[in-house]
Coordinates of C-alpha atoms in Angstrom, one line a residue:
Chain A
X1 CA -20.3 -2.9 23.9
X2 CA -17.5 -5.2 24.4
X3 CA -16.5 -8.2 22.0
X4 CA -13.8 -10.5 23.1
X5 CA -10.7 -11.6 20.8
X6 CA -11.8 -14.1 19.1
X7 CA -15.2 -12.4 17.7
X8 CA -12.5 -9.5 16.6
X9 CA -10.6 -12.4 15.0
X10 CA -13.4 -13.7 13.5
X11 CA -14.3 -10.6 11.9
X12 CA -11.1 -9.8 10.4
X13 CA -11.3 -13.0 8.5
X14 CA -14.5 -12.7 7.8
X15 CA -16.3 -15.1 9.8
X16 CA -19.2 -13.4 11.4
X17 CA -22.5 -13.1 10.3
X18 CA -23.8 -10.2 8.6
X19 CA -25.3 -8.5 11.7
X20 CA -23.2 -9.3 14.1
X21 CA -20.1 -7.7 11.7
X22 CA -21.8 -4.7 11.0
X23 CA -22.5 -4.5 15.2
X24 CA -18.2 -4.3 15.0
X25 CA -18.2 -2.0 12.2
X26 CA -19.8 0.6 13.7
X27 CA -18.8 0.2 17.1
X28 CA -15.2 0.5 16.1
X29 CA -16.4 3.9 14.9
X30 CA -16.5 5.0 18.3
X31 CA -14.6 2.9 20.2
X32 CA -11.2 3.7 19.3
X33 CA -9.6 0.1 21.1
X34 CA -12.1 -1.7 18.9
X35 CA -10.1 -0.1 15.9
X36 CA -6.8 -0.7 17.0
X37 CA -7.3 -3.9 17.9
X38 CA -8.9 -4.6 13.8
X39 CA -6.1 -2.5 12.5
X40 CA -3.6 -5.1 14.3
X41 CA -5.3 -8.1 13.1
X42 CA -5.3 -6.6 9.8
X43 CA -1.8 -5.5 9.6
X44 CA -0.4 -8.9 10.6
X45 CA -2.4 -10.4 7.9
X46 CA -1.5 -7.9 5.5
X47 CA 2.3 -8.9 6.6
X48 CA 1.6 -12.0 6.2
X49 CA 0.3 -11.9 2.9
X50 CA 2.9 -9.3 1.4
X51 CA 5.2 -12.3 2.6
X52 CA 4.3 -15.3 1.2
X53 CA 2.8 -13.6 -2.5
X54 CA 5.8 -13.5 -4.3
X55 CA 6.0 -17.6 -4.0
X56 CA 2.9 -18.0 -5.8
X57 CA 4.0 -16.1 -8.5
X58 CA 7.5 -17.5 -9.2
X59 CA 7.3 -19.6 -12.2
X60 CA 6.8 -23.2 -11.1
X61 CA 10.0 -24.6 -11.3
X62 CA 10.0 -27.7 -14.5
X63 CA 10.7 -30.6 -11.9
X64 CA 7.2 -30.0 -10.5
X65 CA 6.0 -29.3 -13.8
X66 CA 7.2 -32.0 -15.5
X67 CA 5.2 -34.2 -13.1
X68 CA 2.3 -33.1 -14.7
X69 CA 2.4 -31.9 -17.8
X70 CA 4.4 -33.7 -20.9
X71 CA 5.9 -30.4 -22.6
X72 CA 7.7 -33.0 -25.4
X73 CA 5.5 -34.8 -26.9
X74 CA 3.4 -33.1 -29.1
X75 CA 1.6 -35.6 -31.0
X76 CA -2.0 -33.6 -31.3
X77 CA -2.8 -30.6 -32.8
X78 CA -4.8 -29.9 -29.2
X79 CA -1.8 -30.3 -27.5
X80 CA 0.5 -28.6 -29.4
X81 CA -2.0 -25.5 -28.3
X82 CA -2.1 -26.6 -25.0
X83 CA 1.7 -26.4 -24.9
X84 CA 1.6 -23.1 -26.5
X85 CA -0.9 -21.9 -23.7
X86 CA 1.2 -23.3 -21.4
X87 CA 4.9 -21.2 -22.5
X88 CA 2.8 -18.4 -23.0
X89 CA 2.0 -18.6 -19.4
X90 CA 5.3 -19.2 -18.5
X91 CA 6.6 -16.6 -20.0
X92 CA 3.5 -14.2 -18.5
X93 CA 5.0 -14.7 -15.0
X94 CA 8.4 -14.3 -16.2
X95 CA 7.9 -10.7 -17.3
X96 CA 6.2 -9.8 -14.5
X97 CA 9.2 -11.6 -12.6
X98 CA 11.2 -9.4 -14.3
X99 CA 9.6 -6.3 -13.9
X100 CA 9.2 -6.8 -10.1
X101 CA 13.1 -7.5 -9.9
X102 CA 14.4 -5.6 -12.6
X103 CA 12.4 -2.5 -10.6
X104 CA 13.2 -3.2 -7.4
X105 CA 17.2 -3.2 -7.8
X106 CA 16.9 -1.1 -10.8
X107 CA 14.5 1.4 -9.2
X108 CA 17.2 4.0 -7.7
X109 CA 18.3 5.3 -10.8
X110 CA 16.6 7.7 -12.8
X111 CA 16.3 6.6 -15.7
X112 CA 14.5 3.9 -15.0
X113 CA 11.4 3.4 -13.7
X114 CA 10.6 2.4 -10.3
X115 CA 8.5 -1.4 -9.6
X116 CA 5.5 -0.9 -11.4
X117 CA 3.6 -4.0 -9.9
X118 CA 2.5 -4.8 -6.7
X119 CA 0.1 -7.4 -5.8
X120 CA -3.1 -7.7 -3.8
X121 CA -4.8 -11.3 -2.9
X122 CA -3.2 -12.7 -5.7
X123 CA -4.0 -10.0 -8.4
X124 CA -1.6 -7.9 -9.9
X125 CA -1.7 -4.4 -9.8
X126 CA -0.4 -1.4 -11.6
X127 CA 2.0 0.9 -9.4
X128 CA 4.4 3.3 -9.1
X129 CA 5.0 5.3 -12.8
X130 CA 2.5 2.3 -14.5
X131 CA -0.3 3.2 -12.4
X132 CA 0.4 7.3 -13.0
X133 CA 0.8 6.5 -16.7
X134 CA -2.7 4.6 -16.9
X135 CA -4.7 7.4 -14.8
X136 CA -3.4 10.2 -16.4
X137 CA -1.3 9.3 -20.1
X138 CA -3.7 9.8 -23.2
X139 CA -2.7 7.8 -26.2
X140 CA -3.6 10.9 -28.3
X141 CA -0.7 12.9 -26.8
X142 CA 2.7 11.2 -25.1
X143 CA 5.6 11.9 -26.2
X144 CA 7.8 9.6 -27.8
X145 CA 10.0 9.1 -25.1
X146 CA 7.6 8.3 -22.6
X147 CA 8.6 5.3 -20.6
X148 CA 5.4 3.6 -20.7
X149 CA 3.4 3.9 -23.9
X150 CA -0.5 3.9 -24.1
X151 CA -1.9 2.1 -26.7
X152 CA -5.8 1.3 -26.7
X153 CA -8.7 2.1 -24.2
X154 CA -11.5 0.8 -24.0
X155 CA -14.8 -0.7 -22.1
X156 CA -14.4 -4.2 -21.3
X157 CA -17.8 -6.4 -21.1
X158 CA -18.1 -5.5 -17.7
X159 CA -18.4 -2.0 -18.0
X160 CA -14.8 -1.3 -17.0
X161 CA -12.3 1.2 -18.6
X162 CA -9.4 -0.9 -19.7
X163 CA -6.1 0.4 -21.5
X164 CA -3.5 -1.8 -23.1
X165 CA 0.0 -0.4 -22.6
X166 CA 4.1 -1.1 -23.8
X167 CA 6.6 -0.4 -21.9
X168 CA 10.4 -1.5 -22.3
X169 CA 10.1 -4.2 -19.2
X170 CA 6.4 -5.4 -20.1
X171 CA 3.5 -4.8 -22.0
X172 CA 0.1 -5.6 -20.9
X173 CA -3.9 -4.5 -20.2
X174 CA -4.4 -2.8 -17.0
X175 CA -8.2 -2.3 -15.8
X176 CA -10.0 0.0 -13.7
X177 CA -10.8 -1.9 -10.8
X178 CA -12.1 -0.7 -7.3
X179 CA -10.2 2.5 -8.2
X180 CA -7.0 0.8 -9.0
X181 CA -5.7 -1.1 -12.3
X182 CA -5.7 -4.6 -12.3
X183 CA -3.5 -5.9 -14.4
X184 CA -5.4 -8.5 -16.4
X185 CA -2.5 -9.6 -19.0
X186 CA 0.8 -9.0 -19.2
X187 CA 3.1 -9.8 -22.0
X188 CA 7.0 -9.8 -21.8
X189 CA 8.5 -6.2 -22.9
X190 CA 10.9 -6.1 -25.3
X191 CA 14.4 -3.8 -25.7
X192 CA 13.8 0.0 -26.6
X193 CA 14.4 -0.3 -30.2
X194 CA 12.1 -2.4 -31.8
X195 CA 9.6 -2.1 -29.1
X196 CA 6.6 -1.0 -31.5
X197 CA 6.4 -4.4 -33.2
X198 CA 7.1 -7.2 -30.9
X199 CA 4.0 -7.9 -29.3
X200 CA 1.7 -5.3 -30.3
X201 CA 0.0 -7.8 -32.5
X202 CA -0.9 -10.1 -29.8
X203 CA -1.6 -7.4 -27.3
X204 CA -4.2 -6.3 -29.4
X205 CA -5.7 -9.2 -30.4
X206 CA -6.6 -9.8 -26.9
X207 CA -7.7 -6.5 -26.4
X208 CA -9.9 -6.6 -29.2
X209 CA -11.3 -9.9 -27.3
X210 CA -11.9 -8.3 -24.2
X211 CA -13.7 -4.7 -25.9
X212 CA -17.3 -4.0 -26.0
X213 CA -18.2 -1.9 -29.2
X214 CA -15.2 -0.1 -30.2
X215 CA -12.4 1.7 -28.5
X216 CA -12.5 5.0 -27.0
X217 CA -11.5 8.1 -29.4
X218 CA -9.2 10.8 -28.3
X219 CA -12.5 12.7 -27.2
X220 CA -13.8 9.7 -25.5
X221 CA -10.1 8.6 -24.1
X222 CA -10.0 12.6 -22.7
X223 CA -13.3 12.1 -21.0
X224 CA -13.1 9.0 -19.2
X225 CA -9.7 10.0 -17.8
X226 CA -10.9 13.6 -16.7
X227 CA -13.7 11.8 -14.7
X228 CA -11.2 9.4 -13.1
X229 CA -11.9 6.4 -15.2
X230 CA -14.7 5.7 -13.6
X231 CA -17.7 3.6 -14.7
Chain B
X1 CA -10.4 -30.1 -17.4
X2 CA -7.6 -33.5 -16.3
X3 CA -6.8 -34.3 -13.1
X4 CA -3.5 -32.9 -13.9
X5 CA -4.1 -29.5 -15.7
X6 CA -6.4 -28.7 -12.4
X7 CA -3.3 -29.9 -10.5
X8 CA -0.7 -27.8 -12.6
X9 CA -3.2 -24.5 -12.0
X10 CA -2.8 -25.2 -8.1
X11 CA 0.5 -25.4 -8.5
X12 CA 1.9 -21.7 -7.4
X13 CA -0.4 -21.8 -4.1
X14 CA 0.2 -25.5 -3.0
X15 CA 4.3 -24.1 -3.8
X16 CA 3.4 -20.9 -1.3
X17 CA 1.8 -23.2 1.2
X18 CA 4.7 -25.1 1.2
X19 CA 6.8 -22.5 1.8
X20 CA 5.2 -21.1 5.0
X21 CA 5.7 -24.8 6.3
X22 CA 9.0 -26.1 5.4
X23 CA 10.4 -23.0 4.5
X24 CA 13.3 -23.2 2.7
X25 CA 12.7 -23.0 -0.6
X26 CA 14.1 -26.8 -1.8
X27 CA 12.3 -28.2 1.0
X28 CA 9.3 -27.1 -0.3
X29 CA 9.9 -28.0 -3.8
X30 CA 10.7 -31.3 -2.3
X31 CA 7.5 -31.7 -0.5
X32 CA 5.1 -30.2 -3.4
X33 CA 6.9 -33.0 -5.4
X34 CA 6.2 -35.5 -2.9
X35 CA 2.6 -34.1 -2.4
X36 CA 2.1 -34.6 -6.8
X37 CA 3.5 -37.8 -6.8
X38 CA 1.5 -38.9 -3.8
X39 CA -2.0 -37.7 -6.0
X40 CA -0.9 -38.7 -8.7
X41 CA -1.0 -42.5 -7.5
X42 CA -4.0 -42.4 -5.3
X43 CA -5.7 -40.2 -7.6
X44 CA -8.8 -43.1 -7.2
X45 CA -9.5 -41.5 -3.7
X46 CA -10.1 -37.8 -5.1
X47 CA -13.6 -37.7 -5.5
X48 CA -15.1 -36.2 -8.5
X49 CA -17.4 -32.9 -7.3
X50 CA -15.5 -32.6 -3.9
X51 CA -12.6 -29.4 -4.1
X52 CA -9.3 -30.6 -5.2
X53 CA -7.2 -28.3 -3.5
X54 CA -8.5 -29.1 0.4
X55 CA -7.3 -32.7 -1.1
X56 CA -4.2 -31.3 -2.1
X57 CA -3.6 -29.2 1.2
X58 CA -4.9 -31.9 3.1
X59 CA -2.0 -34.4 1.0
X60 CA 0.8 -31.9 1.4
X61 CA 0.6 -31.2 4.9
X62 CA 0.1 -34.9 5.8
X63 CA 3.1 -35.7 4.6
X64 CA 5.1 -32.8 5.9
X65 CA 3.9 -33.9 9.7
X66 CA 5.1 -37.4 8.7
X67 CA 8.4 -35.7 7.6
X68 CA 8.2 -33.7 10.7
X69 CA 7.9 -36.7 13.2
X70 CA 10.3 -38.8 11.5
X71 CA 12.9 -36.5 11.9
X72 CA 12.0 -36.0 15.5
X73 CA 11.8 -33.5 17.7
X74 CA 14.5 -31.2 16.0
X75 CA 13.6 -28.2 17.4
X76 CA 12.7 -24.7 15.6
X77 CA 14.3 -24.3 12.0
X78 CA 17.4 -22.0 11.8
X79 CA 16.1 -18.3 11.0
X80 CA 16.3 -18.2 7.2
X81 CA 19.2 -16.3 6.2
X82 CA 19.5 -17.8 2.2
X83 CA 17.2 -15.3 1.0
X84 CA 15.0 -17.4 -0.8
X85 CA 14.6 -15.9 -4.2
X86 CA 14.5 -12.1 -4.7
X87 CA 12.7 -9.5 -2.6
X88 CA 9.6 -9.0 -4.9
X89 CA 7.6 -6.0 -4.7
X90 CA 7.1 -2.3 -5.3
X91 CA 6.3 0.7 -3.4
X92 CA 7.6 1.1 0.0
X93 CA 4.9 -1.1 1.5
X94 CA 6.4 -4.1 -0.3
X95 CA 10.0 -3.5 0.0
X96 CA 9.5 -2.6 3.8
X97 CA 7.9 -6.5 3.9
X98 CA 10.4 -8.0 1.6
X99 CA 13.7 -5.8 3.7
X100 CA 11.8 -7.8 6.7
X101 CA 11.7 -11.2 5.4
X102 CA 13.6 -12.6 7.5
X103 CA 11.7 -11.6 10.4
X104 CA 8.5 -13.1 9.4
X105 CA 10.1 -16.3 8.9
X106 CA 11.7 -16.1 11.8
X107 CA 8.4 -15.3 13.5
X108 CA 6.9 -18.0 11.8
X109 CA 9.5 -20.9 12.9
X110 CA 8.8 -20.0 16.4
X111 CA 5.7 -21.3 16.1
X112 CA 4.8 -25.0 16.7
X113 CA 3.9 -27.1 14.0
X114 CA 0.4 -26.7 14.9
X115 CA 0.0 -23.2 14.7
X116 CA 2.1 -22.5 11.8
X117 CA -0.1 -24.9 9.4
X118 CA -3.4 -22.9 10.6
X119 CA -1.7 -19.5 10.4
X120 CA -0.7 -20.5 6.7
X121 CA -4.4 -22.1 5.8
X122 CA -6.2 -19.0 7.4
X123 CA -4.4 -16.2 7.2
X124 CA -2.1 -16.7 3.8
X125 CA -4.0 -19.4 1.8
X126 CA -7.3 -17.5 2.9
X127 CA -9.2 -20.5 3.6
X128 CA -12.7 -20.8 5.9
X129 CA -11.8 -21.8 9.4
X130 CA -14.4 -24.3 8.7
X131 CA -12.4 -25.6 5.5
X132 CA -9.1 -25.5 7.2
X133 CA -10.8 -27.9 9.4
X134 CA -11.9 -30.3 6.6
X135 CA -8.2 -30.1 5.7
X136 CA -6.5 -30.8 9.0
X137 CA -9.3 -33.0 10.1
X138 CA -9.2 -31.6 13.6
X139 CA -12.3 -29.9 15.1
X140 CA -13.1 -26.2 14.4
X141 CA -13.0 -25.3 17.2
X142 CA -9.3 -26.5 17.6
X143 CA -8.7 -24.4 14.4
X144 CA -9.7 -21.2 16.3
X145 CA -8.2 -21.5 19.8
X146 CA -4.7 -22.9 18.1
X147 CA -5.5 -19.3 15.4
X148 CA -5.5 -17.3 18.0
X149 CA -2.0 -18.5 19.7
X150 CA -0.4 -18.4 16.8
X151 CA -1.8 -15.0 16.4
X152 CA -0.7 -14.1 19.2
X153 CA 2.6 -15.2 19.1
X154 CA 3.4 -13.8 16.0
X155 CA 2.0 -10.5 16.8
X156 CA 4.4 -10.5 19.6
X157 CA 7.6 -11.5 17.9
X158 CA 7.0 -8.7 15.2
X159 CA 6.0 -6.0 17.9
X160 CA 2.7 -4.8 18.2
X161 CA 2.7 -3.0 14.5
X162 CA 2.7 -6.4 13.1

């Protein structure tokens, strides 16, 4: 069965009706052109995407901003919290920021860890030393030193495993999503020292807003990681 | 939600968008800033129930043609070679795409206008082809056939691995 380019295109952006993209899917099974030619439609998107992603999450610069929202005045009490929402965001994207540059051009040395974000269709995901500290670090046993510190896991309301975490760049809640963890907040790290305090309040306030029932024990932590955090 | 908290959540795509057309990074800013202030005063026409970011698109890009054809035919854009903002990314993956920015944008200002803007819609912003229609107000089937050159093109300029 032959389909011509723009039916392949079509596919890879998913255009095509149900049947007529499963008719692809398995014929690329077999037909190994098929395949390469969806592998190279793929991979130039993929390119594509891994491009333009980090523009999106820059911090929107304040001369845009400003156009928009009135950070000064602050006459109501609903917008001084809508001001509050708003640095809090702000300062979301400028930890991630952070950690994306601080691991890329700090990521050859040693002693520090390597990127630990990388992004897919928008979302943030754990990588790198974050994504091997959420699969396999139980907060019942890490030693002191680890770079990345486990905090809570739980079940969110839809049934995933979530795990709120600290680490000297940023803390935040990853959760188990389609076998990766999505990072669903992320709060700005802070230096070594104090880094027990600073935002383990807040990061567990929203934690506790995202659990269903309680948090896991060790027992039930130990569990759900041995089978792979998976639902 | 206001007209200009749905705006301000827009903001970081309708910035990447942007991007992809004018490229360097200023430019952009300057036409996002153009494209807000341009809503922002015929915010009458918008209407209530219909998507605000195909408005938006549709706003930005409009005014980036007119930009376009007022400075004439210039020609592609020099390859970038500022190195707008930091590479971002982890893994080798990333830092492979961000150590080949430049050729990406390169690849991308070979394209004519009219390919680039569907390239961006399509295959970065993620929209429908029939959506990217609605925004360029061209047929869809326009959208496709001038898809697949730029497809094409680009595939070529970045060798056959994309």
């Amino acid at each position: 069965m032959r389909f011509d380019p723009a039916t392949v295109a079509a596919f890879v952006d998913g255009e095509l009706d149900d049947l007529t993209a499963r008719r692809i899917e398995r014929e690329a099974e077999s037909n190994a052109a098929l395949a390469a030619e969806i592998a190279r439609h793929r991979a130039l998107k993929a390119r594509l995407a891994a491009h333009f992603a980090p523009v999106a999450e820059e911090p929107v610069p304040q001369r845009l901003r400003a156009l928009l929202v009135d950070d000064k005045v602050d006459t109501s009490l609903s917008a001084r919290r809508e001001a509050k929402a708003a640095r809090f965001g702000a300062m979301q994207w400028g930890a991630v920021a952070a950690a994306l540059v601080l691991g890329l051009t700090l990521g050859s040395h040693p002693w520090t860890p390597a990127a630990e974000v990388a992004t897919d269709k928008g979302a943030l995901i754990a990588s790198g030393p974050l994504a091997k500290a959420l699969d396999t670090q139980l907060a019942s046993n890490q030693p002191g030193d680890a770079a990345v510190h486990m905090r809570l896991s739980f079940r969110d309301r839809g049934g995933r495993y979530c795990r709120s975490f600290e680490s000297w760049v940023f803390d935040g809640i990853g959760c188990r999503d389609d076998g990766r963890w999505r990072l669903e907040r992320t709060i700005a790290g802070q230096p070594k020292a104090d880094y027990r305090q600073a935002s383990s309040g807040e990061l567990a306030a929203v934690a506790a807003a995202m659990m269903a029932g309680d948090p896991l024990d060790a027992a039930g932590e130990q569990a759900a990681r041995d089978a792979g955090w998976s639902r | 939600m206001r007209f200009e908290d749905e705006l301000v959540e827009l903001l970081p795509r309708l910035r990447r968008f942007a991007r992809g057309l004018a490229r360097h990074a200023d430019d952009a800013d300057d036409l996002c800033q153009a494209a807000i202030e341009r809503a922002l005063k015929s915010r009458d026409q918008w209407q209530q129930g219909t998507r605000l970011d195909s408005w938006m698109y549709r706003i930005t890009r409009n005014l980036w043609i007119d930009e376009r054809r007022a400075a004439g035919r210039r020609g592609p854009h020099d390859p970038i070679d500022d190195g707008i903002g930091q590479i971002a990314g982890d893994g080798a993956a990333e830092v492979e795409a961000g150590a080949l920015r430049g050729d990406v944008d390169g690849a991308m200002a070979r394209l004519p206008d009219e390919q680039r803007e569907v390239v961006m819609l399509v295959l970065v912003e993620g929209y429908a082809y029939r959506e990217a229609a609605e925004i360029l107000e061209v047929p869809i089937g326009t959208v496709t056939s001038r898809l697949a050159r730029g497809r094409e093109a680009l595939m070529h300029y970045l060798g056959e691995a994309a």
